[in-house]
Short mmCIF file of N, CA and C in Angstrom, two decimals:
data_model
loop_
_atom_site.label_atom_id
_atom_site.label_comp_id
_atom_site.label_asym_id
_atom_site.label_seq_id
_atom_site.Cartn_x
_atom_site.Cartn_y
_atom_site.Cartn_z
N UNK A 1 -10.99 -27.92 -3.70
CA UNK A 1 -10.61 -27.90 -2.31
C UNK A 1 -11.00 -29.25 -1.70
N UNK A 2 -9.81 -29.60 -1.12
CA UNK A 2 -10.34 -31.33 -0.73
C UNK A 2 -10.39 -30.98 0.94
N UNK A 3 -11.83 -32.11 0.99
CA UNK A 3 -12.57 -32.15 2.21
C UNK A 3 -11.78 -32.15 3.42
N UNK A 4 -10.73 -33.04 3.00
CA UNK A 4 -9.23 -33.78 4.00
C UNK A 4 -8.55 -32.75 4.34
N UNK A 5 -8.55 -31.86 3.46
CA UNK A 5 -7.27 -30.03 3.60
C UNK A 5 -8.53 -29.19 4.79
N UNK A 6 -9.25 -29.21 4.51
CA UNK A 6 -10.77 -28.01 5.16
C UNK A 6 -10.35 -28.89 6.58
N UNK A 7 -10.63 -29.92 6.74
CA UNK A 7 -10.14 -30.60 7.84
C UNK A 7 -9.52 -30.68 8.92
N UNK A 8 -8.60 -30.57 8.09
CA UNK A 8 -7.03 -30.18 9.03
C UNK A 8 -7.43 -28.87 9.31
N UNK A 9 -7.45 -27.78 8.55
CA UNK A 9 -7.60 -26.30 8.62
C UNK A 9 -8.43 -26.15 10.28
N UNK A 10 -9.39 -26.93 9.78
CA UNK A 10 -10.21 -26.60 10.77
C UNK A 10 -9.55 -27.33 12.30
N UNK A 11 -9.02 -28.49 11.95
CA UNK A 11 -8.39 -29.19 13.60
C UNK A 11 -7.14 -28.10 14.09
N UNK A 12 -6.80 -27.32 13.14
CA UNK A 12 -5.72 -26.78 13.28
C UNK A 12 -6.15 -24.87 13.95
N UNK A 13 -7.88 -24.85 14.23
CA UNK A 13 -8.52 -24.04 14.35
C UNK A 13 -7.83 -22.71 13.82
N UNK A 14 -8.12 -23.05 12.05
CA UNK A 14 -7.54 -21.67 11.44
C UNK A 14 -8.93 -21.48 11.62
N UNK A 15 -8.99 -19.68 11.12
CA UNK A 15 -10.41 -19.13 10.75
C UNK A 15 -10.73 -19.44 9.50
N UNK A 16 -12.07 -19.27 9.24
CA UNK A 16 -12.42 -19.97 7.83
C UNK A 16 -12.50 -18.47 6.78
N UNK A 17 -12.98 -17.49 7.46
CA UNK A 17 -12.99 -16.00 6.75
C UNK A 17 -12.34 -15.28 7.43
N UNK A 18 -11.69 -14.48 7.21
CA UNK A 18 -10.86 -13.44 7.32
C UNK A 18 -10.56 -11.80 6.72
N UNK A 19 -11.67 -10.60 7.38
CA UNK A 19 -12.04 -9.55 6.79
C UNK A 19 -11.00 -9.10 7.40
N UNK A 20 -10.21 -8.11 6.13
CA UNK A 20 -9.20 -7.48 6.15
C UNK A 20 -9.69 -6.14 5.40
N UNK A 21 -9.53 -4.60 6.31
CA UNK A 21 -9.61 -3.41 5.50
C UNK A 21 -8.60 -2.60 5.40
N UNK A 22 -8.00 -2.13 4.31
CA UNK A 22 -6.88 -1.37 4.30
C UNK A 22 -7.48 0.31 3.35
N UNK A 23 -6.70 0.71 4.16
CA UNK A 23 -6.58 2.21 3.32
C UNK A 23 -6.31 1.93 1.87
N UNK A 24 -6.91 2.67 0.98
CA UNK A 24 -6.98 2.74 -0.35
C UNK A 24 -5.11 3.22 -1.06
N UNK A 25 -5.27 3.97 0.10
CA UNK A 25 -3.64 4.61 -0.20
C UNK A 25 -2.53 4.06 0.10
N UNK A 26 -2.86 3.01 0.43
CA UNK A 26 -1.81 1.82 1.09
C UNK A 26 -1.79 0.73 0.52
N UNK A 27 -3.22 0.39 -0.40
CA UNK A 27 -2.59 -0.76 -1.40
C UNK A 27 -1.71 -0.50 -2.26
N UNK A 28 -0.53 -0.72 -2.08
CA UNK A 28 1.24 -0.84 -2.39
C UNK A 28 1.24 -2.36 -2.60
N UNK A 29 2.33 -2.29 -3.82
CA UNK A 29 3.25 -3.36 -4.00
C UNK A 29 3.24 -4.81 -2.87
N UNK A 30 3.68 -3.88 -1.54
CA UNK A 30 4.32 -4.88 -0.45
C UNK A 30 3.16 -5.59 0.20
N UNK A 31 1.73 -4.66 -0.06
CA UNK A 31 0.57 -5.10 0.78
C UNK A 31 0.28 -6.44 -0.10
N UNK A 32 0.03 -6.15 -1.16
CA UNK A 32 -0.37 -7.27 -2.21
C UNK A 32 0.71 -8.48 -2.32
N UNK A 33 1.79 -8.55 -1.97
CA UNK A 33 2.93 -9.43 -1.66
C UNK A 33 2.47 -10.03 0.01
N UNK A 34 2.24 -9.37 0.58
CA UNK A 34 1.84 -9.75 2.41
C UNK A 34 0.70 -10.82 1.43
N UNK A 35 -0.41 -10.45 0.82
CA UNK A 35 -1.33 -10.97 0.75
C UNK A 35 -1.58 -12.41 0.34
N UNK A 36 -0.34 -12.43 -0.98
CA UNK A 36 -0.21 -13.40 -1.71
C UNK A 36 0.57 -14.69 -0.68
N UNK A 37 1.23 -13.89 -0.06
CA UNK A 37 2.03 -14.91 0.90
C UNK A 37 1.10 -15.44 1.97
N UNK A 38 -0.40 -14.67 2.28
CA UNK A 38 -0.75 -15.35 3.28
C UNK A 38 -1.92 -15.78 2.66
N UNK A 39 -1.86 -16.18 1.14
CA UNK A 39 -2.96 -17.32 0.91
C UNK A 39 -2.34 -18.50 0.56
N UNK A 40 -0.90 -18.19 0.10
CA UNK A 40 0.26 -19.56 -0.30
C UNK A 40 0.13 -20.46 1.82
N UNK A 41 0.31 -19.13 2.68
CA UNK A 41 0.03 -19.98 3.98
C UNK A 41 -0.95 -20.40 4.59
N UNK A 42 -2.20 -19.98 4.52
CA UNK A 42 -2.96 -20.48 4.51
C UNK A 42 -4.78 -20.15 3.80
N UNK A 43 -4.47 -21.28 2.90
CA UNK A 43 -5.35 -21.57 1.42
C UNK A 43 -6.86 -21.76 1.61
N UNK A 44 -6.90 -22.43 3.20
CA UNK A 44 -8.44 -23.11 3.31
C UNK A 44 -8.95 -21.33 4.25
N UNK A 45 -8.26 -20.31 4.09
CA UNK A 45 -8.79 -19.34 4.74
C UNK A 45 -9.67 -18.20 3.47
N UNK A 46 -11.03 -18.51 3.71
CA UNK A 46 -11.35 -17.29 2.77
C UNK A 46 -10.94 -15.24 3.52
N UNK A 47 -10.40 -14.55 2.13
CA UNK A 47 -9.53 -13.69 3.07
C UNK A 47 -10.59 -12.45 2.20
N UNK A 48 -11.33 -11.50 2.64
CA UNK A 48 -12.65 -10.53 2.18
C UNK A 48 -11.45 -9.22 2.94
N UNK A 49 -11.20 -8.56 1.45
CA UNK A 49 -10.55 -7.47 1.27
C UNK A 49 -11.47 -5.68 1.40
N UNK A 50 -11.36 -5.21 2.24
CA UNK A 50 -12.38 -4.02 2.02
C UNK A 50 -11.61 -2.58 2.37
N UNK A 51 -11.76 -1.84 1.14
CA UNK A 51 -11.19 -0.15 0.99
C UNK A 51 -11.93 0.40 1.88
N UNK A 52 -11.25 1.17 3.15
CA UNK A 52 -12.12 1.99 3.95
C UNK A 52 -10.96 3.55 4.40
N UNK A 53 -11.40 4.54 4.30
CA UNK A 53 -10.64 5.86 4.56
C UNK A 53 -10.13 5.33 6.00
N UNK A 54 -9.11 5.62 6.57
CA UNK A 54 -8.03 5.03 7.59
C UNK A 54 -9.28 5.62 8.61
N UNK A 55 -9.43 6.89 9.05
CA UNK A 55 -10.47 7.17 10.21
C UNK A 55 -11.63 6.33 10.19
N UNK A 56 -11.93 5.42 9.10
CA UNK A 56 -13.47 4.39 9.33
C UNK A 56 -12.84 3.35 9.50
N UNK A 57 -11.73 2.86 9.59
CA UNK A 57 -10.99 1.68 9.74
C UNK A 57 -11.00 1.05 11.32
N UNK A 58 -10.66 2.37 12.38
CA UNK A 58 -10.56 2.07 13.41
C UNK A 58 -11.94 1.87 14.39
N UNK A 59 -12.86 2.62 13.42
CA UNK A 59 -14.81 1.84 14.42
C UNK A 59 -15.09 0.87 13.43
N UNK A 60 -14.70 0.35 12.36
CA UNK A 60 -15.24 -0.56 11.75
C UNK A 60 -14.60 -1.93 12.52
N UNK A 61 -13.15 -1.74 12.89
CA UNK A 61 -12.92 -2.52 13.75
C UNK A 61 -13.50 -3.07 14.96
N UNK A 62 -13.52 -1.91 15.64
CA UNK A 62 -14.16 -1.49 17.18
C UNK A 62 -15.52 -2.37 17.17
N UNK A 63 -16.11 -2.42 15.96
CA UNK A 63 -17.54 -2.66 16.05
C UNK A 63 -17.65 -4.24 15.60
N UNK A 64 -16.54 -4.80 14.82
CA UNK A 64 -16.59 -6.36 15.02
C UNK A 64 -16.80 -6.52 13.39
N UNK A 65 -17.12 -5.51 12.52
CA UNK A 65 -17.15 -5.24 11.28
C UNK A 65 -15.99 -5.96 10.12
N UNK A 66 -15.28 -5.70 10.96
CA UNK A 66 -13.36 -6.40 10.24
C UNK A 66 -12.71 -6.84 11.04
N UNK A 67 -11.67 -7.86 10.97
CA UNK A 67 -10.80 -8.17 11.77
C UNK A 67 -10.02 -7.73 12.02
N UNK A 68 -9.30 -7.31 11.30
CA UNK A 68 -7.62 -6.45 10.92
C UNK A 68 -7.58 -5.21 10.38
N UNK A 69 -7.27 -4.06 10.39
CA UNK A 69 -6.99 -2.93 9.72
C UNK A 69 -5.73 -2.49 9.51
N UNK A 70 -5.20 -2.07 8.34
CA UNK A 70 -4.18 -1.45 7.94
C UNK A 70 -4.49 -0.37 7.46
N UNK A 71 -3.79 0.60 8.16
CA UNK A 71 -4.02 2.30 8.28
C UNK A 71 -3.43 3.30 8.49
N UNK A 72 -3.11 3.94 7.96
CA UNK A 72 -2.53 5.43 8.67
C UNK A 72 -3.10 5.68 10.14
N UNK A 73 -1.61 5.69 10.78
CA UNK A 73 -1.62 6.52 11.94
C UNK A 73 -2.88 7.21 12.42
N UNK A 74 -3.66 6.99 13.34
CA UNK A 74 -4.65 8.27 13.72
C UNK A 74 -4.73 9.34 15.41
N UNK A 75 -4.67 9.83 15.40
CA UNK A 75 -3.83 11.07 16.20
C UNK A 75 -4.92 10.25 17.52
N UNK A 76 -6.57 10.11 17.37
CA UNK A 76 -7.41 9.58 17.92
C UNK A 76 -6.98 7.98 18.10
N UNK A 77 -6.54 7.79 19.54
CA UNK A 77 -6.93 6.39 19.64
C UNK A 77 -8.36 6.07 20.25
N UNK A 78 -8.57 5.13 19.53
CA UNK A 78 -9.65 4.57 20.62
C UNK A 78 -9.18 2.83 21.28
N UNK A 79 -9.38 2.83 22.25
CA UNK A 79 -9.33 1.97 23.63
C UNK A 79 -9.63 0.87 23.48
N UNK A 80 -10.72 0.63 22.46
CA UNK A 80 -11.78 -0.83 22.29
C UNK A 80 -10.26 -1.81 21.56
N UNK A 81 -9.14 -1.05 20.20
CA UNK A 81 -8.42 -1.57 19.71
C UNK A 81 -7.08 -1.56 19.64
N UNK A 82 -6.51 -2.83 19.68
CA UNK A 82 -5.21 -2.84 19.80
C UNK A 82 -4.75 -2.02 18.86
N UNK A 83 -3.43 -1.76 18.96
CA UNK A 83 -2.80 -1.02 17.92
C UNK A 83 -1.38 -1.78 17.28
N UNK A 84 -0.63 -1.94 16.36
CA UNK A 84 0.69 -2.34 15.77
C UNK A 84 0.89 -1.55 14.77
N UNK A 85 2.68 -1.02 14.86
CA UNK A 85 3.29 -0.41 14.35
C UNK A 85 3.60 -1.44 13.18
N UNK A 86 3.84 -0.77 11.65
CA UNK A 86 3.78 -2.21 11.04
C UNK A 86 4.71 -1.28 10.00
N UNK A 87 5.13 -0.06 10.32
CA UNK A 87 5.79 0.50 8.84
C UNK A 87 5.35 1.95 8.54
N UNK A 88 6.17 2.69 7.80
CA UNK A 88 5.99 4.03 7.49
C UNK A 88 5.67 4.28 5.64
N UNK A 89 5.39 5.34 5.55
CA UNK A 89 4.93 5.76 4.46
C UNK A 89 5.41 7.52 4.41
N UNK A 90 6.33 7.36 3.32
CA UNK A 90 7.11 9.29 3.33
C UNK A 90 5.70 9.70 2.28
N UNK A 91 5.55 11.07 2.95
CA UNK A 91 4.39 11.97 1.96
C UNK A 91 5.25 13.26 1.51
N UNK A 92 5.53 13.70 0.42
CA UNK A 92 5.82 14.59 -0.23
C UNK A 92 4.70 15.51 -0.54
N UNK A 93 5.11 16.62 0.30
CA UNK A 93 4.12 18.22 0.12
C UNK A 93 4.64 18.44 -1.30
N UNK A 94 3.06 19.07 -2.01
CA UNK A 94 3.22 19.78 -2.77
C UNK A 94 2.71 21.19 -3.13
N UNK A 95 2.75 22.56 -4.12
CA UNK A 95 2.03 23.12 -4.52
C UNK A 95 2.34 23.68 -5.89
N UNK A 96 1.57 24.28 -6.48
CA UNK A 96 1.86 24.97 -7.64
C UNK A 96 2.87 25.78 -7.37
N UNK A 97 3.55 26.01 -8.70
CA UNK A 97 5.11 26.49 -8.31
C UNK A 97 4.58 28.34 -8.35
N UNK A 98 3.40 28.73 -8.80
CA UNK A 98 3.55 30.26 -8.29
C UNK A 98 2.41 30.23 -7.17
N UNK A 99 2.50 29.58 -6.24
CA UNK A 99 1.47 29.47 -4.79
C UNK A 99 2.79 30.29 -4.02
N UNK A 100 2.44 30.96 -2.71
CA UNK A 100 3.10 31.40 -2.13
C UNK A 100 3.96 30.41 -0.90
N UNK A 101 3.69 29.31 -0.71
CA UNK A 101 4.51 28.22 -0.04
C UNK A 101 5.83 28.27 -0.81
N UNK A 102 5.22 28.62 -2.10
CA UNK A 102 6.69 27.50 -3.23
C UNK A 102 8.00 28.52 -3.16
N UNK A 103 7.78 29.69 -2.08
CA UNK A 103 9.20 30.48 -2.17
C UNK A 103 9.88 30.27 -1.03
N UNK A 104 9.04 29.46 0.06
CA UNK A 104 9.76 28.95 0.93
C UNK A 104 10.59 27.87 1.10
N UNK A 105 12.13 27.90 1.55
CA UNK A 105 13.07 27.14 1.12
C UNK A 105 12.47 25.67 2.39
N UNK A 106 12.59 26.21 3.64
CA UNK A 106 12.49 25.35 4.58
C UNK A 106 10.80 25.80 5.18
N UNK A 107 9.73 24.61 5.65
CA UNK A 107 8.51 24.60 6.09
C UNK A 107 8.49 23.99 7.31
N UNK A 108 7.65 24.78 7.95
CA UNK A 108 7.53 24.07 9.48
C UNK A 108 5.57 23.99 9.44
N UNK A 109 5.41 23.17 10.14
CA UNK A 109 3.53 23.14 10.54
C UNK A 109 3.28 24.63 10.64
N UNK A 110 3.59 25.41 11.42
CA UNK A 110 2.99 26.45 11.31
C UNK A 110 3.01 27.19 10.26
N UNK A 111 3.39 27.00 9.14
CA UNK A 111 3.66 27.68 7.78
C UNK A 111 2.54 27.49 6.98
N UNK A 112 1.96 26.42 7.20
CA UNK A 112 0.95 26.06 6.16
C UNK A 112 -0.45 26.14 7.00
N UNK A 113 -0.84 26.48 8.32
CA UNK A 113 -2.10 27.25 8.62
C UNK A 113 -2.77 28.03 8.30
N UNK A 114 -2.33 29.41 7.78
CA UNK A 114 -3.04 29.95 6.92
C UNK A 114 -3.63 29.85 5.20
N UNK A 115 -3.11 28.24 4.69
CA UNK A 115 -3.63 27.81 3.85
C UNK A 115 -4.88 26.62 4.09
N UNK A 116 -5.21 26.50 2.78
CA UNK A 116 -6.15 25.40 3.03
C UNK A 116 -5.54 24.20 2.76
N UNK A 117 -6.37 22.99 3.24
CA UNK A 117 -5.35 21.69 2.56
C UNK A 117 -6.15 20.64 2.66
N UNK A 118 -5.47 19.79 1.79
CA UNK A 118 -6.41 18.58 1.38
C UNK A 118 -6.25 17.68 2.48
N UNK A 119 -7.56 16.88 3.06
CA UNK A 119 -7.52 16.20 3.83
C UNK A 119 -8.56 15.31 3.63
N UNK A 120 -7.79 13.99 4.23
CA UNK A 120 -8.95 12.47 4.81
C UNK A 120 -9.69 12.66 5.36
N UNK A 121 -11.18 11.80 5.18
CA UNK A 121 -11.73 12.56 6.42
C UNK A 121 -12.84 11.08 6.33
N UNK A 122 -13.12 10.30 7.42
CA UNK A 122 -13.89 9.45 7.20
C UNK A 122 -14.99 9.97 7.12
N UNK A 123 -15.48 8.35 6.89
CA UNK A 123 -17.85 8.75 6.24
C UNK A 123 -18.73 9.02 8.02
N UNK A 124 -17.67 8.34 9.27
CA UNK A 124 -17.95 8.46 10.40
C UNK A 124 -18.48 10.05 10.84
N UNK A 125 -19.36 10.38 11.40
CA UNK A 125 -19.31 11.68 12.28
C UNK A 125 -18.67 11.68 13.33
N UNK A 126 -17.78 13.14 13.36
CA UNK A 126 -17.23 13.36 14.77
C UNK A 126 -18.02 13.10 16.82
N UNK A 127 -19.08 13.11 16.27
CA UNK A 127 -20.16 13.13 17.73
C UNK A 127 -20.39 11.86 17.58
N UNK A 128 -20.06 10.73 17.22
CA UNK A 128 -20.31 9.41 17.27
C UNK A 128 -19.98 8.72 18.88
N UNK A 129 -20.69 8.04 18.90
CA UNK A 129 -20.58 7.44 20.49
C UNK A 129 -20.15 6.66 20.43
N UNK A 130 -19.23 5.83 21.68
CA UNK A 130 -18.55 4.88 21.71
C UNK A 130 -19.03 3.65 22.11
#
């Protein structure tokens, strides 16, 4: 890395580090392509990658922890952070084919309440203060 490139970087007041956390379930193809393209743009930026469940994404932000988060949607906003729409992600329900869902042709939310279901859930507690 020549002294002359850090230089410019810096007259050009890029950041020198750059903490980025994304959902585990979202490193995709396209994320790792975003990534590659923004060290081909800018090289003198060190870029610190960190896996966090999408609900710890948005106080790790809040708290000055990361710069950027890429995340699933969270029903909870909080106020401290901006938000950008950046893209969707289709989830395909599943169950075992002799579960009692699997005879239903068409599902609505209320269909699947009386089951249990797998869910995200950050390392955060719900009673956490703001």
């Amino acid at each position: 890395m020549s002294s002359k490139k850090i230089a410019e970087s810096i007259l050009r007041k890029e950041e020198s580090t750059l903490t980025i956390a994304v959902d585990d379930a979202l490193l995709a193809p396209n994320v790792s392509a975003a990534l590659k393209l923004f060290a081909l743009t800018f090289p003198y930026v060190q870029l610190d990658l960190v896996s966090l469940a999408s609900p710890d994404i948005i106080h790790a932000v809040a708290d000055g922890n990361i710069d950027i988060g890429v995340m699933f949607s969270e029903i909870e906003v909080n106020k401290q952070v901006d938000f950008c729409y950046v893209g969707g992600v289709d989830f395909i329900a599943v169950c075992h084919m002799e579960f009692p869902l699997a005879e239903l042709r068409v599902l609505s939310e209320s269909d699947l309440v009386p089951f249990r279901q797998i869910a995200v859930r950050g390392s955060l507690k719900k009673n956490r203060k703001p």
